[in-house]
GROMACS .gro file of C-alpha atoms in nm:
model
  368
    1MET     CA    1   9.857  17.562  18.916
    2ALA     CA    2  10.234  17.678  18.868
    3ALA     CA    3  10.240  17.585  18.497
    4GLU     CA    4   9.936  17.839  18.433
    5ALA     CA    5  10.149  18.133  18.578
    6VAL     CA    6  10.419  18.088  18.372
    7SER     CA    7  10.178  18.067  18.084
    8ARG     CA    8  10.053  18.432  18.245
    9ARG     CA    9  10.344  18.549  18.309
   10LEU     CA   10  10.392  18.468  17.877
   11GLY     CA   11  10.091  18.608  17.797
   12ALA     CA   12  10.052  18.885  17.936
   13ALA     CA   13  10.364  18.949  17.776
   14VAL     CA   14  10.205  18.907  17.429
   15ARG     CA   15   9.903  19.102  17.545
   16GLY     CA   16  10.117  19.404  17.593
   17LEU     CA   17  10.319  19.399  17.202
   18SER     CA   18   9.907  19.527  17.176
   19GLY     CA   19   9.974  19.305  16.803
   20ALA     CA   20  10.225  19.436  16.685
   21TRP     CA   21  10.287  19.196  16.448
   22TYR     CA   22   9.958  19.322  16.281
   23GLY     CA   23  10.122  19.534  16.039
   24ARG     CA   24  10.030  19.718  15.672
   25HIS     CA   25  10.030  19.411  15.532
   26MET     CA   26   9.882  19.182  15.699
   27ALA     CA   27   9.528  19.437  15.697
   28ALA     CA   28   9.602  19.466  15.327
   29ALA     CA   29   9.626  19.115  15.318
   30GLU     CA   30   9.283  19.048  15.545
   31ARG     CA   31   9.109  19.254  15.318
   32ALA     CA   32   9.258  19.074  14.994
   33ILE     CA   33   9.140  18.785  15.159
   34ARG     CA   34   8.789  18.937  15.273
   35THR     CA   35   8.736  18.963  14.880
   36ARG     CA   36   8.799  18.687  14.698
   37LEU     CA   37   8.653  18.439  14.964
   38PRO     CA   38   8.243  18.520  14.830
   39LEU     CA   39   8.447  18.407  14.456
   40VAL     CA   40   8.600  18.073  14.499
   41ASP     CA   41   8.515  17.764  14.529
   42LEU     CA   42   8.609  17.567  14.820
   43VAL     CA   43   8.829  17.721  15.161
   44LEU     CA   44   9.143  17.577  15.323
   45GLU     CA   45   9.215  17.726  15.645
   46VAL     CA   46   9.574  17.570  15.746
   47ARG     CA   47   9.637  17.538  16.102
   48ASP     CA   48   9.879  17.372  16.343
   49ALA     CA   49   9.794  17.031  16.428
   50ARG     CA   50  10.023  17.114  16.756
   51VAL     CA   51   9.738  17.405  16.864
   52PRO     CA   52   9.405  17.353  16.637
   53ALA     CA   53   9.205  17.569  16.847
   54SER     CA   54   9.468  17.883  16.873
   55SER     CA   55   9.605  17.909  16.541
   56ALA     CA   56   9.202  17.938  16.433
   57PHE     CA   57   9.205  18.181  16.135
   58GLU     CA   58   8.994  18.451  16.307
   59PRO     CA   59   8.884  18.646  15.959
   60LEU     CA   60   8.662  18.299  15.856
   61ARG     CA   61   8.565  18.288  16.230
   62ARG     CA   62   8.404  18.649  16.266
   63ARG     CA   63   8.252  18.548  15.874
   64GLY     CA   64   8.078  18.314  16.074
   65PRO     CA   65   8.020  17.941  15.850
   66LEU     CA   66   8.133  17.991  15.501
   67GLU     CA   67   7.802  17.819  15.335
   68PRO     CA   68   7.544  17.566  15.487
   69ASP     CA   69   7.695  17.335  15.132
   70GLY     CA   70   8.022  17.330  15.358
   71ARG     CA   71   8.275  17.492  15.215
   72ARG     CA   72   8.519  17.516  15.448
   73VAL     CA   73   8.801  17.241  15.495
   74VAL     CA   74   9.032  17.246  15.782
   75VAL     CA   75   9.359  17.127  15.729
   76LEU     CA   76   9.589  16.963  16.088
   77ASN     CA   77   9.962  17.028  15.965
   78LYS     CA   78  10.278  16.979  16.143
   79ALA     CA   79  10.035  16.631  16.226
   80ASP     CA   80  10.369  16.497  16.301
   81LEU     CA   81  10.455  16.710  16.591
   82ALA     CA   82  10.167  16.633  16.735
   83ASP     CA   83  10.025  16.417  16.971
   84PRO     CA   84   9.875  16.161  16.787
   85SER     CA   85   9.599  16.036  17.014
   86GLU     CA   86   9.481  16.415  17.013
   87THR     CA   87   9.475  16.474  16.666
   88GLU     CA   88   9.238  16.178  16.646
   89LYS     CA   89   9.013  16.373  16.883
   90TRP     CA   90   9.023  16.691  16.766
   91MET     CA   91   8.969  16.525  16.480
   92ALA     CA   92   8.673  16.368  16.548
   93TYR     CA   93   8.549  16.673  16.666
   94MET     CA   94   8.591  16.925  16.443
   95LYS     CA   95   8.369  16.695  16.238
   96ARG     CA   96   8.074  16.820  16.372
   97TRP     CA   97   8.119  17.027  16.182
   98CYS     CA   98   8.342  17.058  15.916
   99TRP     CA   99   8.566  16.889  15.634
  100CYS     CA  100   8.868  16.787  15.858
  101ILE     CA  101   9.189  16.610  15.781
  102ALA     CA  102   9.526  16.581  15.973
  103VAL     CA  103   9.838  16.594  15.711
  104ASN     CA  104  10.271  16.634  15.742
  105SER     CA  105  10.358  16.875  15.485
  106HIS     CA  106  10.663  16.715  15.396
  107ASN     CA  107  10.482  16.351  15.356
  108ARG     CA  108  10.393  16.305  15.007
  109GLU     CA  109  10.070  16.027  15.102
  110SER     CA  110   9.955  16.231  15.322
  111ILE     CA  111   9.915  16.517  15.092
  112LYS     CA  112   9.767  16.275  14.802
  113GLU     CA  113   9.508  16.220  15.060
  114LEU     CA  114   9.443  16.579  15.090
  115LEU     CA  115   9.437  16.654  14.707
  116ASN     CA  116   9.195  16.327  14.662
  117VAL     CA  117   8.969  16.501  14.963
  118VAL     CA  118   8.974  16.870  14.763
  119ARG     CA  119   8.922  16.694  14.398
  120SER     CA  120   8.606  16.530  14.617
  121ARG     CA  121   8.478  16.823  14.758
  122ILE     CA  122   8.565  17.039  14.398
  123ARG     CA  123   8.338  16.800  14.219
  124GLU     CA  124   8.060  16.741  14.472
  125ILE     CA  125   8.018  17.158  14.474
  126LYS     CA  126   8.040  17.156  14.112
  127ARG     CA  127   7.768  16.871  14.098
  128GLY     CA  128   8.019  16.638  13.929
  129GLU     CA  129   8.089  16.833  13.637
  130SER     CA  130   8.392  16.634  13.459
  131ASP     CA  131   8.599  16.930  13.286
  132CYS     CA  132   8.492  17.152  13.516
  133THR     CA  133   8.703  17.446  13.692
  134GLY     CA  134   8.765  17.502  14.084
  135THR     CA  135   8.921  17.735  14.313
  136VAL     CA  136   9.001  17.693  14.656
  137LEU     CA  137   9.160  17.958  14.869
  138LEU     CA  138   9.438  17.837  15.160
  139VAL     CA  139   9.415  18.020  15.441
  140GLY     CA  140   9.594  18.056  15.775
  141ILE     CA  141   9.786  18.232  16.020
  142PRO     CA  142  10.144  18.259  15.990
  143ASN     CA  143  10.388  17.966  15.980
  144VAL     CA  144  10.208  17.705  15.912
  145GLY     CA  145  10.257  17.551  15.650
  146LYS     CA  146  10.056  17.683  15.407
  147SER     CA  147  10.318  17.719  15.110
  148ALA     CA  148  10.498  17.394  15.162
  149ILE     CA  149  10.119  17.227  15.121
  150VAL     CA  150  10.049  17.433  14.796
  151ASN     CA  151  10.407  17.309  14.666
  152ALA     CA  152  10.388  17.019  14.741
  153MET     CA  153  10.028  16.931  14.596
  154HIS     CA  154  10.159  17.151  14.315
  155GLN     CA  155  10.428  16.854  14.240
  156ILE     CA  156  10.234  16.593  14.349
  157GLY     CA  157   9.899  16.686  14.107
  158ARG     CA  158  10.058  16.851  13.803
  159ILE     CA  159   9.952  16.590  13.493
  160GLY     CA  160  10.168  16.725  13.179
  161ALA     CA  161  10.544  16.729  13.154
  162ALA     CA  162  10.468  17.037  12.884
  163GLU     CA  163  10.325  17.215  13.247
  164LYS     CA  164  10.649  17.160  13.459
  165GLY     CA  165  10.862  17.491  13.285
  166LYS     CA  166  10.507  17.633  13.355
  167LEU     CA  167  10.403  17.604  13.670
  168LYS     CA  168  10.549  17.797  13.924
  169HIS     CA  169  10.656  17.698  14.294
  170ALA     CA  170  10.568  17.913  14.637
  171ILE     CA  171  10.899  18.038  14.826
  172VAL     CA  172  10.881  17.899  15.162
  173SER     CA  173  10.991  18.084  15.458
  174SER     CA  174  11.105  17.993  15.774
  175HIS     CA  175  11.004  18.303  15.904
  176PRO     CA  176  10.573  18.368  16.007
  177GLY     CA  177  10.459  18.635  15.801
  178GLU     CA  178  10.692  18.631  15.487
  179THR     CA  179  10.415  18.561  15.199
  180ARG     CA  180  10.293  18.873  15.084
  181ASP     CA  181  10.051  18.851  14.737
  182ILE     CA  182   9.789  18.576  14.654
  183SER     CA  183   9.957  18.340  14.356
  184GLY     CA  184   9.731  18.143  14.241
  185TYR     CA  185   9.869  17.747  14.139
  186LYS     CA  186   9.762  17.435  13.924
  187VAL     CA  187   9.715  17.092  14.103
  188ALA     CA  188   9.520  16.915  13.961
  189SER     CA  189   9.358  16.884  13.611
  190HIS     CA  190   9.020  16.674  13.542
  191PRO     CA  191   8.864  16.868  13.704
  192ASN     CA  192   9.095  17.153  13.642
  193ILE     CA  193   9.206  17.286  14.000
  194TYR     CA  194   9.336  17.593  14.098
  195VAL     CA  195   9.479  17.701  14.499
  196LEU     CA  196   9.510  18.070  14.575
  197ASP     CA  197   9.811  18.118  14.841
  198THR     CA  198   9.793  18.351  15.096
  199PRO     CA  199   9.971  18.540  15.323
  200GLY     CA  200   9.990  18.450  15.688
  201VAL     CA  201   9.704  18.666  15.918
  202LEU     CA  202   9.734  18.686  16.256
  203SER     CA  203   9.475  18.894  16.468
  204PRO     CA  204   9.594  19.128  16.662
  205ARG     CA  205   9.338  19.014  16.982
  206PHE     CA  206   9.306  18.599  17.050
  207ALA     CA  207   9.011  18.436  17.181
  208ASN     CA  208   9.134  18.322  17.463
  209ASP     CA  209   9.438  18.421  17.731
  210ASP     CA  210   9.674  18.143  17.658
  211SER     CA  211   9.636  18.113  17.268
  212GLY     CA  212   9.971  18.389  17.293
  213PRO     CA  213  10.181  18.190  17.483
  214ARG     CA  214  10.120  17.843  17.285
  215LEU     CA  215  10.118  18.044  16.898
  216ALA     CA  216  10.425  18.213  17.074
  217LEU     CA  217  10.555  17.883  17.104
  218THR     CA  218  10.548  17.726  16.814
  219GLY     CA  219  10.621  18.027  16.619
  220ALA     CA  220  10.318  18.169  16.491
  221ILE     CA  221  10.441  18.512  16.636
  222LYS     CA  222  10.783  18.613  16.565
  223GLY     CA  223  11.038  18.535  16.781
  224SER     CA  224  11.181  18.886  16.783
  225LEU     CA  225  10.950  19.074  16.927
  226LEU     CA  226  10.932  18.882  17.270
  227ASP     CA  227  11.207  18.677  17.510
  228GLU     CA  228  11.333  18.375  17.342
  229TYR     CA  229  11.387  18.336  17.760
  230ASP     CA  230  11.057  18.324  17.839
  231ILE     CA  231  10.974  18.107  17.564
  232ALA     CA  232  11.148  17.824  17.642
  233GLN     CA  233  11.055  17.870  18.028
  234PHE     CA  234  10.784  17.824  17.897
  235LEU     CA  235  10.828  17.472  17.706
  236LEU     CA  236  11.050  17.323  17.984
  237THR     CA  237  10.756  17.405  18.204
  238VAL     CA  238  10.522  17.155  17.885
  239VAL     CA  239  10.760  16.946  17.930
  240ASN     CA  240  10.788  16.910  18.301
  241SER     CA  241  10.434  16.865  18.310
  242ARG     CA  242  10.380  16.620  18.025
  243GLU     CA  243  10.552  16.223  18.038
  244GLU     CA  244  10.702  16.233  17.700
  245TYR     CA  245  11.026  16.235  17.875
  246ARG     CA  246  10.980  15.894  17.998
  247ARG     CA  247  11.057  15.733  17.689
  248TRP     CA  248  11.371  15.863  17.723
  249GLU     CA  249  11.505  15.647  18.032
  250ASN     CA  250  11.688  15.359  17.847
  251LEU     CA  251  11.866  15.615  17.557
  252ASN     CA  252  12.174  15.379  17.401
  253GLN     CA  253  12.509  15.560  17.270
  254ALA     CA  254  12.425  15.497  16.911
  255GLY     CA  255  12.145  15.794  16.970
  256ASP     CA  256  11.787  15.776  16.969
  257THR     CA  257  11.535  15.879  16.742
  258SER     CA  258  11.202  15.771  16.836
  259SER     CA  259  11.064  16.106  16.883
  260GLY     CA  260  11.094  16.232  16.504
  261GLY     CA  261  11.214  16.460  16.351
  262ASN     CA  262  11.564  16.430  16.101
  263ALA     CA  263  11.862  16.578  16.180
  264ASN     CA  264  12.128  16.796  15.972
  265ILE     CA  265  12.374  16.529  15.902
  266SER     CA  266  12.655  16.519  15.672
  267ARG     CA  267  12.843  16.182  15.555
  268SER     CA  268  13.139  16.078  15.477
  269HIS     CA  269  13.220  15.733  15.398
  270GLY     CA  270  12.903  15.573  15.533
  271LYS     CA  271  12.985  15.766  15.891
  272LYS     CA  272  12.822  16.045  16.064
  273ARG     CA  273  12.975  16.334  16.079
  274GLN     CA  274  12.962  16.535  16.411
  275TYR     CA  275  12.976  16.925  16.478
  276VAL     CA  276  12.960  17.033  16.821
  277SER     CA  277  12.828  17.345  16.719
  278ASP     CA  278  12.533  17.192  16.532
  279HIS     CA  279  12.212  17.147  16.817
  280THR     CA  280  12.094  16.917  16.552
  281GLN     CA  281  12.307  16.642  16.516
  282ASP     CA  282  12.148  16.263  16.691
  283PHE     CA  283  12.435  16.347  16.932
  284ILE     CA  284  12.297  16.657  17.062
  285VAL     CA  285  11.955  16.616  17.102
  286LYS     CA  286  12.067  16.259  17.255
  287ALA     CA  287  12.197  16.469  17.511
  288VAL     CA  288  11.965  16.705  17.529
  289ARG     CA  289  11.766  16.457  17.606
  290GLN     CA  290  11.902  16.262  17.909
  291VAL     CA  291  11.931  16.594  18.068
  292LEU     CA  292  11.557  16.651  18.006
  293PHE     CA  293  11.516  16.301  18.187
  294GLU     CA  294  11.759  16.277  18.472
  295THR     CA  295  11.677  16.658  18.581
  296ILE     CA  296  11.285  16.592  18.611
  297SER     CA  297  11.291  16.186  18.736
  298SER     CA  298  11.573  16.312  19.045
  299PHE     CA  299  11.339  16.623  19.147
  300ASN     CA  300  11.189  16.614  19.475
  301GLY     CA  301  11.007  16.919  19.443
  302ASP     CA  302  10.665  17.010  19.373
  303LEU     CA  303  10.604  17.096  19.082
  304GLY     CA  304  10.295  17.240  19.108
  305LYS     CA  305  10.438  17.505  19.314
  306GLU     CA  306  10.558  17.845  19.128
  307ASP     CA  307  10.884  17.898  19.302
  308GLU     CA  308  10.989  17.505  19.272
  309LEU     CA  309  10.907  17.484  18.885
  310ARG     CA  310  11.101  17.759  18.875
  311ARG     CA  311  11.456  17.611  19.046
  312LEU     CA  312  11.388  17.347  18.837
  313VAL     CA  313  11.388  17.547  18.511
  314ASP     CA  314  11.627  17.737  18.647
  315CYS     CA  315  11.828  17.390  18.700
  316GLN     CA  316  11.785  17.226  18.408
  317PHE     CA  317  11.917  17.551  18.204
  318VAL     CA  318  12.263  17.508  18.414
  319SER     CA  319  12.258  17.102  18.241
  320LEU     CA  320  12.144  17.157  17.877
  321GLN     CA  321  12.463  17.417  17.876
  322GLU     CA  322  12.688  17.135  17.906
  323ALA     CA  323  12.467  16.940  17.658
  324PHE     CA  324  12.432  17.199  17.407
  325LYS     CA  325  12.829  17.269  17.353
  326VAL     CA  326  12.821  17.618  17.552
  327SER     CA  327  13.053  17.698  17.694
  328THR     CA  328  13.009  17.855  18.109
  329GLU     CA  329  13.332  18.059  18.058
  330SER     CA  330  13.182  18.270  17.810
  331SER     CA  331  13.191  18.624  17.904
  332GLU     CA  332  12.886  18.666  17.663
  333ASP     CA  333  12.512  18.603  17.725
  334VAL     CA  334  12.452  18.244  17.650
  335VAL     CA  335  12.086  18.193  17.745
  336LYS     CA  336  11.943  18.398  17.463
  337PRO     CA  337  12.161  18.117  17.232
  338MET     CA  338  12.037  17.800  17.439
  339SER     CA  339  11.682  17.902  17.385
  340LEU     CA  340  11.671  17.945  17.044
  341LYS     CA  341  11.851  17.626  16.996
  342LEU     CA  342  11.565  17.412  17.288
  343LEU     CA  343  11.315  17.652  17.079
  344ASN     CA  344  11.411  17.466  16.739
  345LEU     CA  345  11.455  17.134  16.898
  346TYR     CA  346  11.077  17.130  17.032
  347ARG     CA  347  10.955  17.291  16.684
  348THR     CA  348  11.099  17.041  16.452
  349GLY     CA  349  11.036  16.701  16.706
  350ARG     CA  350  11.286  16.623  16.832
  351LEU     CA  351  11.176  16.694  17.200
  352GLY     CA  352  10.882  16.484  17.110
  353HIS     CA  353  10.501  16.585  16.994
  354TYR     CA  354  10.270  16.790  17.197
  355THR     CA  355   9.940  16.924  17.125
  356LEU     CA  356   9.927  17.270  17.288
  357ASP     CA  357   9.522  17.296  17.286
  358HIS     CA  358   9.333  17.092  17.507
  359VAL     CA  359   8.986  16.925  17.318
  360PRO     CA  360   8.645  17.066  17.380
  361ASP     CA  361   8.405  16.927  17.635
  362VAL     CA  362   8.108  16.850  17.405
  363ARG     CA  363   7.891  16.740  17.652
  364GLN     CA  364   7.984  17.120  17.870
  365GLU     CA  365   7.857  17.264  17.493
  366VAL     CA  366   7.579  17.116  17.513
  367ALA     CA  367   7.490  17.168  17.869
  368ALA     CA  368   7.573  17.570  17.767
   0.00000   0.00000   0.00000
């Protein structure tokens, strides 16, 4: 398949990095995490719901099952950015061997549900002790939202007003691999529960060749290590091969926000200010969706052929210049800024909800 050829090229670029993202600080963080694993009551493994398999925390996978009593809970974060039906399938699959919950770290009710699961698991592990203390280790690869989750849990779970000024918050960064130290945060009382937030650790090697491109697209690998245009091309092959674009056929003049995400909009006297330079504005997003719908639906080539798929992607980049209000007369390279804008819209859910990892076929597993 042509889309697979694009993925293989990006995968080769990722392999060519030879794990360049795995520096000394990640190696030290992994050692620290391994040291603490036997000392905590529960492990929350945070994964990206768009790539539930590719975003698995390899140090846990290599270590094998934690304990037969099920001391691990897999948290599929960013569920609001994934395909809901695929998330349900992934949860059903994972619940065959561990606890699993899908969350949106920016949704209060979602975090409450996670906190209830943590409380329930700690009580069960502590055999019903009401005044016990439980420790939870939060682990995952970079950019899956661990710090956002612990902050939300801390905000909801803290009880007394006297605690508010004493309990610190985790620092949330948009850049993968920024959390350097293991820090503790109290998230509940009765029982007292403390969560240890750990740095993101991305192993230098992946379980399969498909993981690299998918992790690059979701932002787990630092963008500075790869050509953003290559990642954006991979993104467009995903968009071109899915049915999401059909939802944009009847965009109205007021814009469309059906695919989720929050535009960065300034308000004055109840009206939206339109900034041409801000690609997250609703009218820019609407124009981008229109371009993608029109180019895909009018394309009469064979997307199964690599040269035909590349022709469509090239056409889309040309058309997107106008949608993003990028001057075609500028001598400056426009490919990089356009790629960054396109990737940002995908990563914030403005281009739809795509799950990139397929749920394994249980029947094949049994046969194997």
